[in-house]
PDB file of C-alpha atoms and ligand atoms in Angstrom:
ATOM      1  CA  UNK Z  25     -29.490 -13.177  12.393  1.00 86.00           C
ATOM      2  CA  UNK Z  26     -27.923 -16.069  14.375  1.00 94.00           C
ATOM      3  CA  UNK Z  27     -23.892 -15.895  15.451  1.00 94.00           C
ATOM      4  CA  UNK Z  28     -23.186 -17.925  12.307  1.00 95.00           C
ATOM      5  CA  UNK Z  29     -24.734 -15.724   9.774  1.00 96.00           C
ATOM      6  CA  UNK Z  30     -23.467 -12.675  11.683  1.00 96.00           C
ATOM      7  CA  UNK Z  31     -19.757 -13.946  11.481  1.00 96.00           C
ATOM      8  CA  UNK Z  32     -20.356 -14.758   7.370  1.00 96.00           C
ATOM      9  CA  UNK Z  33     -21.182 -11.617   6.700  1.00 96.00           C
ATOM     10  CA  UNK Z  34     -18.378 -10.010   8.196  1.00 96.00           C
ATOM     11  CA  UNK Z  35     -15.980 -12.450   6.269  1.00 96.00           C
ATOM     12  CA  UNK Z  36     -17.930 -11.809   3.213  1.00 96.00           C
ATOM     13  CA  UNK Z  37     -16.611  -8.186   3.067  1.00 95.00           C
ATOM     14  CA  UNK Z  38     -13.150  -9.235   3.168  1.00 94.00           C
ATOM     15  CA  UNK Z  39     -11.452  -8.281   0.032  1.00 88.00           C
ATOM     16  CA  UNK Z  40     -12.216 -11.443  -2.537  1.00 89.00           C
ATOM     17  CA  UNK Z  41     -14.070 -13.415  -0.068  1.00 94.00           C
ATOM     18  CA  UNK Z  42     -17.508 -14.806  -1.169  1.00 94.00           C
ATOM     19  CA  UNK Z  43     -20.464 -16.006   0.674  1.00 94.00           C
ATOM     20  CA  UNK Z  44     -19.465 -19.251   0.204  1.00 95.00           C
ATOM     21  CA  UNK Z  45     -15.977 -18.949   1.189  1.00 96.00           C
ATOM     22  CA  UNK Z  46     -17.075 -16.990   4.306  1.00 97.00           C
ATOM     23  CA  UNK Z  47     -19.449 -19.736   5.545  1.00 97.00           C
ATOM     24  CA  UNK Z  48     -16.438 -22.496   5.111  1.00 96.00           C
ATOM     25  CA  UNK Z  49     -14.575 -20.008   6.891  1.00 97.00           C
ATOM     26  CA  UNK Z  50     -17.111 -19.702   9.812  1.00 97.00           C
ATOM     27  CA  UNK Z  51     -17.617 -23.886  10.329  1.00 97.00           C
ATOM     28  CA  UNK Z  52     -13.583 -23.980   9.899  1.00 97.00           C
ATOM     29  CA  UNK Z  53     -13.640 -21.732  12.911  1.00 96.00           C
ATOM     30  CA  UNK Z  54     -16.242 -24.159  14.413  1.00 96.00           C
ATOM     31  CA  UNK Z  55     -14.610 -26.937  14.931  1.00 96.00           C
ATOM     32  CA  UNK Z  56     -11.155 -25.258  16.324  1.00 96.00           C
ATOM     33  CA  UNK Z  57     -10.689 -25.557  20.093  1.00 97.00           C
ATOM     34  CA  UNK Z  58     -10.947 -22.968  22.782  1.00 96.00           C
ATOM     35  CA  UNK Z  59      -7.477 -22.151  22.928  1.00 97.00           C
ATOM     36  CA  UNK Z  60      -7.391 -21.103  18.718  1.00 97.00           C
ATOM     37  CA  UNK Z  61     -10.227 -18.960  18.659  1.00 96.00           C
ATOM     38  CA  UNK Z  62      -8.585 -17.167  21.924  1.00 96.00           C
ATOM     39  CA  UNK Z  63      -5.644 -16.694  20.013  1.00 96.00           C
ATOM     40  CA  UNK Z  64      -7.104 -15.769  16.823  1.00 95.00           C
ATOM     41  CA  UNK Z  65      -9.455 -12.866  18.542  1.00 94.00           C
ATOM     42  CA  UNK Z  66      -5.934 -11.882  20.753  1.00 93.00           C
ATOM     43  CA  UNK Z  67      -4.352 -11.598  17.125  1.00 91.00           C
ATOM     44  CA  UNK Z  68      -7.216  -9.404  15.981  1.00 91.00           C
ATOM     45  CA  UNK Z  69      -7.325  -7.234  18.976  1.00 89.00           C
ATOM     46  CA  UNK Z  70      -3.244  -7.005  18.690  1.00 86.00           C
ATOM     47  CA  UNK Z  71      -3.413  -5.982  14.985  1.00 85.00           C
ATOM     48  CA  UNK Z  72      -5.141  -3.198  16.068  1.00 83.00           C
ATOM     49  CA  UNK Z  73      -3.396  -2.079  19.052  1.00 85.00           C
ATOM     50  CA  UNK Z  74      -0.026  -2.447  16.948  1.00 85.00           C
ATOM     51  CA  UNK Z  75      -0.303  -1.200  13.798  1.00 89.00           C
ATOM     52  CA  UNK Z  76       0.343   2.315  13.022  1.00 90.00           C
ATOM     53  CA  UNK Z  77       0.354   4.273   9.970  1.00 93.00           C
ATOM     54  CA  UNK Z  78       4.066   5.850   8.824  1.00 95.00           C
ATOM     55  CA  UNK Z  79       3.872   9.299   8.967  1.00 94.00           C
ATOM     56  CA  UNK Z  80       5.787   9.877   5.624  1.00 96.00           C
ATOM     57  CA  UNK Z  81       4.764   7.072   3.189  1.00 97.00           C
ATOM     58  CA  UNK Z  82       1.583   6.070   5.384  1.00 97.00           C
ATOM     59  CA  UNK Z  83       2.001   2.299   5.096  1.00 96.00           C
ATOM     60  CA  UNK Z  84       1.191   0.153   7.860  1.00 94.00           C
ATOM     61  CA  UNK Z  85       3.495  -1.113  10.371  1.00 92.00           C
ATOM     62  CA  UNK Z  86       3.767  -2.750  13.289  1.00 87.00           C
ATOM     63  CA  UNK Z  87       4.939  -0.894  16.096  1.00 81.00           C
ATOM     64  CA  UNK Z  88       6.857  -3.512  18.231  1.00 75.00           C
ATOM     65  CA  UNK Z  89       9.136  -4.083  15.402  1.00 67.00           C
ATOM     66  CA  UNK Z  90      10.285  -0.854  14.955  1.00 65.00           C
ATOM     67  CA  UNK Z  91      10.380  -0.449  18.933  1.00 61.00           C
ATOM     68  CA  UNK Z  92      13.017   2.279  20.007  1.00 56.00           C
ATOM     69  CA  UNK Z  93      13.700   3.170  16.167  1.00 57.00           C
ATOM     70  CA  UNK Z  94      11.089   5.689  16.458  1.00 53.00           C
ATOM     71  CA  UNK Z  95      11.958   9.795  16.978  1.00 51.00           C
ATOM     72  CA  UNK Z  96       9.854  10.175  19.974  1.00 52.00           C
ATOM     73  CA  UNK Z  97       6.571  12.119  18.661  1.00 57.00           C
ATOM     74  CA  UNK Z  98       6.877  10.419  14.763  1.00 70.00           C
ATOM     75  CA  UNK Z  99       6.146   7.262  13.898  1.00 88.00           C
ATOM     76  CA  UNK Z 100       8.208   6.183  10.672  1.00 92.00           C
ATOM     77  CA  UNK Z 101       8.206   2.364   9.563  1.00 93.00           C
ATOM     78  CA  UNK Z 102      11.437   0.285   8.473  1.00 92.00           C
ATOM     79  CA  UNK Z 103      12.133   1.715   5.287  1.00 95.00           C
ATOM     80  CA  UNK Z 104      11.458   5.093   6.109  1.00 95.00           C
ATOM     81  CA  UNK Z 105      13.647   4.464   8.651  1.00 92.00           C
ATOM     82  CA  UNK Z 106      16.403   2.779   6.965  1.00 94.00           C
ATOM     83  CA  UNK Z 107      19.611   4.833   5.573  1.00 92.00           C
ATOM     84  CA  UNK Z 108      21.015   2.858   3.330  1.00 95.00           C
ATOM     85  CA  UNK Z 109      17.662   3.568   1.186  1.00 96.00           C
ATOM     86  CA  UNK Z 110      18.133   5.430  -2.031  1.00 96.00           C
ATOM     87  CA  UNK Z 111      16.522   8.981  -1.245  1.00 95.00           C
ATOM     88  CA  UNK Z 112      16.563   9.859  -5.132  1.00 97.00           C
ATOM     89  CA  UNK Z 113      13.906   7.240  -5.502  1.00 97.00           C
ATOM     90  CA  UNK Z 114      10.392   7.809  -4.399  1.00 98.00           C
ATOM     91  CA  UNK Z 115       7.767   5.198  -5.925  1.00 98.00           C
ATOM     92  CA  UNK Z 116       4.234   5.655  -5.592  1.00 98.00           C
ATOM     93  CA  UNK Z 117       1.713   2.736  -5.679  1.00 97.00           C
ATOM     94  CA  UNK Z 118      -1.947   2.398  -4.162  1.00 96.00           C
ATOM     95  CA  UNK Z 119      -2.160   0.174  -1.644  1.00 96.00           C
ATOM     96  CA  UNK Z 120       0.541  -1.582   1.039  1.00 97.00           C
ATOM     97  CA  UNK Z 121       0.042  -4.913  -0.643  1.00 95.00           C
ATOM     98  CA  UNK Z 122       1.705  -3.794  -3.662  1.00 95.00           C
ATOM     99  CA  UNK Z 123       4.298  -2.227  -2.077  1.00 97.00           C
ATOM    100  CA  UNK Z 124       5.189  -5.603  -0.092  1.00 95.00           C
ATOM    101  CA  UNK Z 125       5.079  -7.416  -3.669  1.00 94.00           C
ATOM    102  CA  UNK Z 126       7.735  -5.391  -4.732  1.00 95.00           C
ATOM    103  CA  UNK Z 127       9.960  -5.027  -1.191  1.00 95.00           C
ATOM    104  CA  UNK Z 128       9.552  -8.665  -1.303  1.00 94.00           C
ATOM    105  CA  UNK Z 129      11.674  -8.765  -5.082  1.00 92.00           C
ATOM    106  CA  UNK Z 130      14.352  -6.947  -3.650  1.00 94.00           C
ATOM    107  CA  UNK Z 131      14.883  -4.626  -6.632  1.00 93.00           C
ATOM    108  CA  UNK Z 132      13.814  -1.360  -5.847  1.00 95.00           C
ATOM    109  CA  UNK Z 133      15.862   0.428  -3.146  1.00 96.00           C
ATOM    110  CA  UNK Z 134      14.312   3.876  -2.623  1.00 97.00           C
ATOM    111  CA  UNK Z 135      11.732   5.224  -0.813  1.00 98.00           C
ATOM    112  CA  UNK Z 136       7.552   4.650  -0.947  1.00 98.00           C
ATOM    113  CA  UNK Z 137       4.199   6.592  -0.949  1.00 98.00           C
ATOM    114  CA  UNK Z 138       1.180   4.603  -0.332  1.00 98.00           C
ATOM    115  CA  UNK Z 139      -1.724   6.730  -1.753  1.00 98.00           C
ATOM    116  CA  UNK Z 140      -4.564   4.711  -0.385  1.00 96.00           C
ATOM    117  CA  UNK Z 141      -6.044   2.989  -2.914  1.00 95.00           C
ATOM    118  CA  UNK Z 142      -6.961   3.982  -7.204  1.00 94.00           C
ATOM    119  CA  UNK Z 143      -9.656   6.908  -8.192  1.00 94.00           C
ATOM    120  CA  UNK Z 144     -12.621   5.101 -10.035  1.00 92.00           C
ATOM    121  CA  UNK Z 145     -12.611   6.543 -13.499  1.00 91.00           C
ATOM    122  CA  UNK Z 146     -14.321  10.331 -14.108  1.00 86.00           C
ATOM    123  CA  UNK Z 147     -14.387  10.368 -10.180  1.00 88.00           C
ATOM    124  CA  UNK Z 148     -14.973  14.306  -9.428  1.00 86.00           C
ATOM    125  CA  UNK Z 149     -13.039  14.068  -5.840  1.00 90.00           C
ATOM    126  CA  UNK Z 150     -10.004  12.198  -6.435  1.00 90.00           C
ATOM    127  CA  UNK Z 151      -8.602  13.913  -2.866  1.00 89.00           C
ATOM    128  CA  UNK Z 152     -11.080  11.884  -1.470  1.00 90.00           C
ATOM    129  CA  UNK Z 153     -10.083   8.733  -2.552  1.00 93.00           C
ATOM    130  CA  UNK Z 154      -6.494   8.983  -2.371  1.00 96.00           C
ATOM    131  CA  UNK Z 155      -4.063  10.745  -0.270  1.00 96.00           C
ATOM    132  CA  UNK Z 156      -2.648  13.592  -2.641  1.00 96.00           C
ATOM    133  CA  UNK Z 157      -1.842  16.234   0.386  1.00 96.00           C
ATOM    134  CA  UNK Z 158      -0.199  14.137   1.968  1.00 96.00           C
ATOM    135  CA  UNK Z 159       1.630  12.841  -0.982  1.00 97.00           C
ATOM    136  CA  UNK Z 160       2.883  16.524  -2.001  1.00 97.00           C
ATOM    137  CA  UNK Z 161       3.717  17.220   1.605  1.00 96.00           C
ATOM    138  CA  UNK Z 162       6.504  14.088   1.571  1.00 97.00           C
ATOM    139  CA  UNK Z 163       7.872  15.168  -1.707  1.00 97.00           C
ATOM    140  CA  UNK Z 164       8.618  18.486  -0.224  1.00 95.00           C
ATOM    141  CA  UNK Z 165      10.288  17.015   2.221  1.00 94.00           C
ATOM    142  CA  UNK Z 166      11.918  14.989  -0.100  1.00 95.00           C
ATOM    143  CA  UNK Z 167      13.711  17.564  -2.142  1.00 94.00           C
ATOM    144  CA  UNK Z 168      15.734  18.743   0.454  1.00 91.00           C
ATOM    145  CA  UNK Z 169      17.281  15.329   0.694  1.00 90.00           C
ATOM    146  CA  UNK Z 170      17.484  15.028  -3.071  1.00 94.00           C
ATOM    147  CA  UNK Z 171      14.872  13.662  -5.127  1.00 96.00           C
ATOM    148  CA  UNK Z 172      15.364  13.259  -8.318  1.00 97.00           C
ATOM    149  CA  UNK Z 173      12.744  10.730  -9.518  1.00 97.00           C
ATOM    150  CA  UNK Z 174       8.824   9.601  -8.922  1.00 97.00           C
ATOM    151  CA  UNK Z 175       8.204   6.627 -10.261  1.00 97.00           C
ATOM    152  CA  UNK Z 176       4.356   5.832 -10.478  1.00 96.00           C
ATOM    153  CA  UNK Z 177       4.228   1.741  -9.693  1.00 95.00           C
ATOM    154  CA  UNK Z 178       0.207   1.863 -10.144  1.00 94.00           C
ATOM    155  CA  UNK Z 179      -1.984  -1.043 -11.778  1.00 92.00           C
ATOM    156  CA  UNK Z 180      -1.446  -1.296 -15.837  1.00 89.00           C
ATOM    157  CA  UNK Z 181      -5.659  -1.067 -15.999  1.00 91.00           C
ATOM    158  CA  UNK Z 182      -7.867   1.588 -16.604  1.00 91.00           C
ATOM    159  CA  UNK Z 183      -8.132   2.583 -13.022  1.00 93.00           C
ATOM    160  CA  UNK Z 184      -4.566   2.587 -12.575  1.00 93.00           C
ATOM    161  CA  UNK Z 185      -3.928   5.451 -15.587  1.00 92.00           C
ATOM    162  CA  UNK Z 186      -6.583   7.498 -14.370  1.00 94.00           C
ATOM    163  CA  UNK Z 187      -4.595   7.606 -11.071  1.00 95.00           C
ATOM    164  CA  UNK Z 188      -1.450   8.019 -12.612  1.00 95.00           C
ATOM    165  CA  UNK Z 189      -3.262  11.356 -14.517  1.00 94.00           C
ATOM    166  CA  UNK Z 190      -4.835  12.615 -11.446  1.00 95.00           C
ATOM    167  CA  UNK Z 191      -1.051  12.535  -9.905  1.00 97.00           C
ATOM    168  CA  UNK Z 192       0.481  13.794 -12.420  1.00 96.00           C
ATOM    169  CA  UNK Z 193      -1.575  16.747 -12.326  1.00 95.00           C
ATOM    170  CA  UNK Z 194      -0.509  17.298  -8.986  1.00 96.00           C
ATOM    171  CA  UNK Z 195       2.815  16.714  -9.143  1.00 96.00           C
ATOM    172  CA  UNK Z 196       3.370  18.798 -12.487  1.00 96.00           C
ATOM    173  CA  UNK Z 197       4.173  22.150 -10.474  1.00 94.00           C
ATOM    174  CA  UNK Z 198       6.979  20.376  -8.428  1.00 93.00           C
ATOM    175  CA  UNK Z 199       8.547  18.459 -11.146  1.00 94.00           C
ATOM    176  CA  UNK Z 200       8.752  21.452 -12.768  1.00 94.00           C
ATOM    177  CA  UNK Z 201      10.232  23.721 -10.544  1.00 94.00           C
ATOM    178  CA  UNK Z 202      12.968  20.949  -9.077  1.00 94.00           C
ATOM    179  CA  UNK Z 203      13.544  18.712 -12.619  1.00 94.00           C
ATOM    180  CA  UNK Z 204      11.872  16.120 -10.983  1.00 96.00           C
ATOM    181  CA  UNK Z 205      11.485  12.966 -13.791  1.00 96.00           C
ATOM    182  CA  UNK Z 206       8.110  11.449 -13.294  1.00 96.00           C
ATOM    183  CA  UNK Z 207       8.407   8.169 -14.916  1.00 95.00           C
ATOM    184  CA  UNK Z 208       5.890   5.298 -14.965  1.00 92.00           C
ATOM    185  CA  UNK Z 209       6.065   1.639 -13.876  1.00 87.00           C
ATOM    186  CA  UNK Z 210       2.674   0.622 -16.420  1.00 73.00           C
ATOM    187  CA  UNK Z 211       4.787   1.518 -19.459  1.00 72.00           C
ATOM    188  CA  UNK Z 212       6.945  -1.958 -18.268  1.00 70.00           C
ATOM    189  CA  UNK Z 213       4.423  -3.526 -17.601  1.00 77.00           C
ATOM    190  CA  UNK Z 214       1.180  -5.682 -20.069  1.00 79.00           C
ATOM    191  CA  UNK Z 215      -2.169  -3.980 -20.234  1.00 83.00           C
ATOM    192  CA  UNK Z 216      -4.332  -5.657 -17.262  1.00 81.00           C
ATOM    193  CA  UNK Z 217      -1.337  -6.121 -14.791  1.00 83.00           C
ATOM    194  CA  UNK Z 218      -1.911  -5.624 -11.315  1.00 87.00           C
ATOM    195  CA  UNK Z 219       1.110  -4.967  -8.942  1.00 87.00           C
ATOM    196  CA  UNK Z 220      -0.009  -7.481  -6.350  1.00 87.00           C
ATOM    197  CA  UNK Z 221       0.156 -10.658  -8.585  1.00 87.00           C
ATOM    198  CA  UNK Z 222       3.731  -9.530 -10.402  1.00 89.00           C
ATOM    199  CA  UNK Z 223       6.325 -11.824 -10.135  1.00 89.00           C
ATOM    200  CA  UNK Z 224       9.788 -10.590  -9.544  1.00 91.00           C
ATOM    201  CA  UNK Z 225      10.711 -10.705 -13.457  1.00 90.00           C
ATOM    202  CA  UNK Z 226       7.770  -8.707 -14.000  1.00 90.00           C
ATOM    203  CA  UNK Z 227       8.519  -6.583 -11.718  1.00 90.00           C
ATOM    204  CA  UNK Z 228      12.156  -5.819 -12.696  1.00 90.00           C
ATOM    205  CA  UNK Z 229      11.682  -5.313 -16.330  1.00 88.00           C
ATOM    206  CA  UNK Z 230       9.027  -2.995 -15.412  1.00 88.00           C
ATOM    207  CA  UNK Z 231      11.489  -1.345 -13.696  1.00 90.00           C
ATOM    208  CA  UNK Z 232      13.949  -1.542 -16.266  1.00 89.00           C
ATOM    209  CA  UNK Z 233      11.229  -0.401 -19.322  1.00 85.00           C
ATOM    210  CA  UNK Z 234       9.830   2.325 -17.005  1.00 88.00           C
ATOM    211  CA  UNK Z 235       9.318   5.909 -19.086  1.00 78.00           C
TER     212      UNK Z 235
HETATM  213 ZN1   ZN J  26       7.296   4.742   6.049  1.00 95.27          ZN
END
């Protein structure tokens, strides 16, 4: 395998990339100069070196933003972070794309979970696939400051309500015990909807419709 094929196939595993797309990508990269592919592999290498996962809702964030914000020893992103946030509120989604759709429409002012990604339907090790402990352990820690509701912002597809079961199920102790309301963006929301294309007048009526 020559540097060209090499290079495809590593842009062919990137999330909705095709072979064909990859190879445009790779003779795009081609015919840049020396001074944009040293700044697109000193990008890469910085991504790396930068980003950190948030100790409570485990979304990525880059570390020289949130410079000095930190509590020495835990690593919390900007929302986490941020005071004027709405600790009543916890929404969980699957992945941090979703969760920047909807930070981007500025209507939801509480505090995240990012579980990791959806369980595949009859999966037999859902723990596997997303981050349930981890989950649980932030909505401990979320009672003592008040939490009242978990709003599950998953996909309105078949994966997506197998996840929101499988969380369910592991919330149903706590909400019982604390009157926690578990309520559910996909009831807002069309069959088929995924979080990452909603618009913001998608995504407010599915906040408004959620049950
Ligand atoms: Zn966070």
């Amino acid at each position: 395998m020559n540097s060209i094929d090499r290079l495809i196939k590593i842009f062919s595993e990137f999330p909705g990339i095709g072979p064909k797309q990859a190879r445009r990508f790779v003779y795009f990269l081609i015919t840049r100069n020396d001074a944009y592919i040293e700044e697109f592999k000193n990008e890469i290498t910085e991504l790396k070196s930068d980003i950190e996962s948030c100790v409570d809702c485990k979304r990525y964030f880059s570390q020289s933003i949130q410079k000095g914000k930190n509590i020495i020893g835990k690593k919390l992103c900007s929302i986490c972070t941020d005071d004027s946030r709405d600790n009543t509120l916890l929404m969980i989604v699957s992945r941090d794309i979703d969760l920047d759709n909807i930070e981007k429409s500025h209507l939801f002012n509480g505090k995240y979970f990012v579980l990791g990604g959806l369980v595949p339907i009859l999966d037999k090790e859902p723990e596997k696939r997303i981050r349930l402990k981890d989950m649980l352990s932030l909505v401990s820690r979320m009672l003592e400051k008040g939490l009242k509701e978990i709003i599950l912002g998953l996909d309105a597809n078949a994966e997506g309500e197998y996840t929101a079961e499988i969380v369910r199920n592991a919330l149903s102790s706590l909400s019982e015990k604390y009157k926690i309301k578990i309520s559910e963006l996909g009831r807002g929301l069309s069959t088929g909807t995924e979080l990452e294309y909603s618009d913001p007048e998608t995504i407010k009526n599915a906040l408004k419709n959620r049950g």
